[in-house]
Short mmCIF file of C-alpha atoms in Angstrom, two decimals:
data_model
loop_
_atom_site.label_atom_id
_atom_site.label_comp_id
_atom_site.label_asym_id
_atom_site.label_seq_id
_atom_site.Cartn_x
_atom_site.Cartn_y
_atom_site.Cartn_z
CA MET A 114 -6.26 -10.14 14.13
CA SER A 115 -2.88 -11.58 13.14
CA GLU A 116 0.27 -9.73 12.43
CA PHE A 117 0.17 -8.39 8.13
CA VAL A 118 3.16 -10.15 6.33
CA ILE A 119 4.10 -7.90 3.35
CA ARG A 120 4.25 -9.44 0.31
CA GLN A 121 7.74 -9.40 -1.56
CA TYR A 122 8.59 -9.57 -5.32
CA LEU A 123 12.19 -10.39 -6.05
CA PRO A 124 14.01 -10.40 -9.15
CA GLU A 125 14.30 -13.89 -9.24
CA ASP A 126 10.85 -14.67 -8.67
CA GLU A 127 9.50 -16.69 -11.70
CA ALA A 128 5.36 -15.89 -10.99
CA PHE A 129 6.45 -12.11 -11.07
CA ILE A 130 8.78 -12.40 -14.03
CA LYS A 131 6.03 -14.32 -16.07
CA GLN A 132 3.51 -12.03 -14.64
CA GLU A 133 1.17 -15.01 -13.25
CA VAL A 134 0.47 -13.16 -10.10
CA PRO A 135 -2.08 -10.03 -10.16
CA VAL A 136 0.44 -7.15 -9.08
CA TRP A 137 -1.51 -4.07 -10.02
CA LYS A 138 -5.33 -4.56 -10.03
CA LYS A 139 -8.11 -2.43 -9.14
CA CYS A 140 -9.70 -3.50 -5.61
CA GLU A 141 -13.00 -5.06 -5.63
CA ASN A 142 -13.86 -4.89 -2.17
CA ILE A 143 -15.21 -1.72 -0.88
CA LEU A 144 -16.04 -2.11 2.70
CA PRO A 145 -18.06 0.65 4.76
CA THR A 146 -15.73 3.11 6.11
CA ARG A 147 -16.74 1.86 9.63
CA ASP A 148 -15.35 -1.82 8.74
CA ALA A 149 -12.40 -0.63 7.18
CA TRP A 150 -11.19 0.81 10.63
CA LYS A 151 -10.21 -2.54 12.23
CA TYR A 152 -7.56 -2.90 9.19
CA VAL A 153 -5.75 0.51 9.95
CA ARG A 154 -4.11 -0.12 13.08
CA PRO A 155 -2.46 -3.52 12.04
CA LEU A 156 -1.57 -1.62 8.41
CA LEU A 157 0.31 0.96 10.62
CA GLU A 158 1.92 -1.61 12.79
CA ALA A 159 3.10 -3.36 9.88
CA ALA A 160 4.57 -0.10 8.15
CA LYS A 161 6.22 0.79 11.21
CA ARG A 162 8.02 -2.61 11.60
CA ALA A 163 9.58 -2.10 8.36
CA ASN A 164 10.55 1.10 8.65
CA GLY A 165 8.57 2.41 5.77
CA PHE A 166 7.04 5.63 5.15
CA GLY A 167 3.72 4.03 3.78
CA LEU A 168 1.76 0.59 3.22
CA SER A 169 -0.79 -0.29 0.61
CA ALA A 170 -3.48 -2.95 1.84
CA ASN A 171 -3.06 -4.63 -1.33
CA GLN A 172 0.92 -5.27 0.10
CA VAL A 173 -0.58 -7.35 2.79
CA ASP A 174 -3.00 -9.28 0.63
CA LEU A 175 -5.87 -7.10 1.54
CA ASP A 176 -8.48 -6.19 -1.25
CA ILE A 177 -9.45 -3.15 0.15
CA PRO A 178 -8.55 0.35 -1.08
CA LEU A 179 -6.65 1.49 2.08
CA PHE A 180 -3.02 2.79 2.39
CA VAL A 181 -1.34 4.43 5.30
CA SER A 182 1.18 7.16 4.37
CA THR A 183 3.55 9.45 6.28
CA ILE A 184 2.11 13.06 6.03
CA GLU A 185 3.60 15.76 8.30
CA GLY A 186 5.82 13.03 9.90
CA LYS A 187 3.32 10.88 11.26
CA LEU A 188 1.53 7.74 9.65
CA GLN A 189 -2.05 8.60 8.44
CA PRO A 190 -4.51 6.46 7.08
CA CYS A 191 -6.41 6.95 3.99
CA TYR A 192 -9.37 4.89 2.71
CA ARG A 193 -10.88 5.14 -0.57
CA PRO A 194 -8.58 7.99 -2.00
CA THR A 195 -9.50 9.77 -4.82
CA VAL A 196 -7.58 12.12 -6.98
CA VAL A 197 -9.78 15.04 -7.73
CA CYS A 198 -7.14 17.34 -9.74
CA HIS A 199 -3.59 17.65 -10.80
CA ASP A 200 -2.27 21.33 -10.60
CA PRO A 201 1.01 21.68 -12.87
CA ARG A 202 1.82 24.48 -11.06
CA ALA A 203 2.37 22.40 -7.92
CA GLY A 204 5.49 21.41 -9.10
CA THR A 205 7.49 18.16 -8.92
CA TYR A 206 9.09 15.73 -7.03
CA ALA A 207 12.38 14.65 -7.03
CA GLY A 208 13.91 11.91 -4.98
CA LYS A 209 14.35 8.41 -4.65
CA GLU A 210 10.83 6.38 -4.57
CA MET A 211 11.34 3.00 -3.24
CA CYS A 212 8.57 0.26 -2.35
CA LEU A 213 8.30 -2.44 0.46
CA SER A 214 6.99 -5.41 -1.76
CA PHE A 215 10.29 -4.73 -4.31
CA PRO A 216 13.21 -4.86 -1.59
CA GLY A 217 16.17 -2.92 -2.89
CA ALA A 218 14.73 -1.50 -6.01
CA ALA A 219 14.79 2.34 -6.01
CA ILE A 220 13.56 4.92 -9.17
#
């Protein structure tokens, strides 16, 4: 499998500004879990090369519900994630949020 290239959107990118590219969309391809594993290592390697804390499959043009994220200091894969509940007592996160697909942008 070839090396993944992270898709980046720049502020001056006309297609992004005019929303001609589907940036946010629901994944249409649901693979059996055993087939999704072949994408985990290349996704982990792409995140490490970019010094990222996580990376989603759609950021490397894969239309599958897979991401890798730093959990307890180690990059871990997550396939077909589901939010089962949110406990408002759990607190809030305060910090800078960044995205490898939007270089230089932070919220």
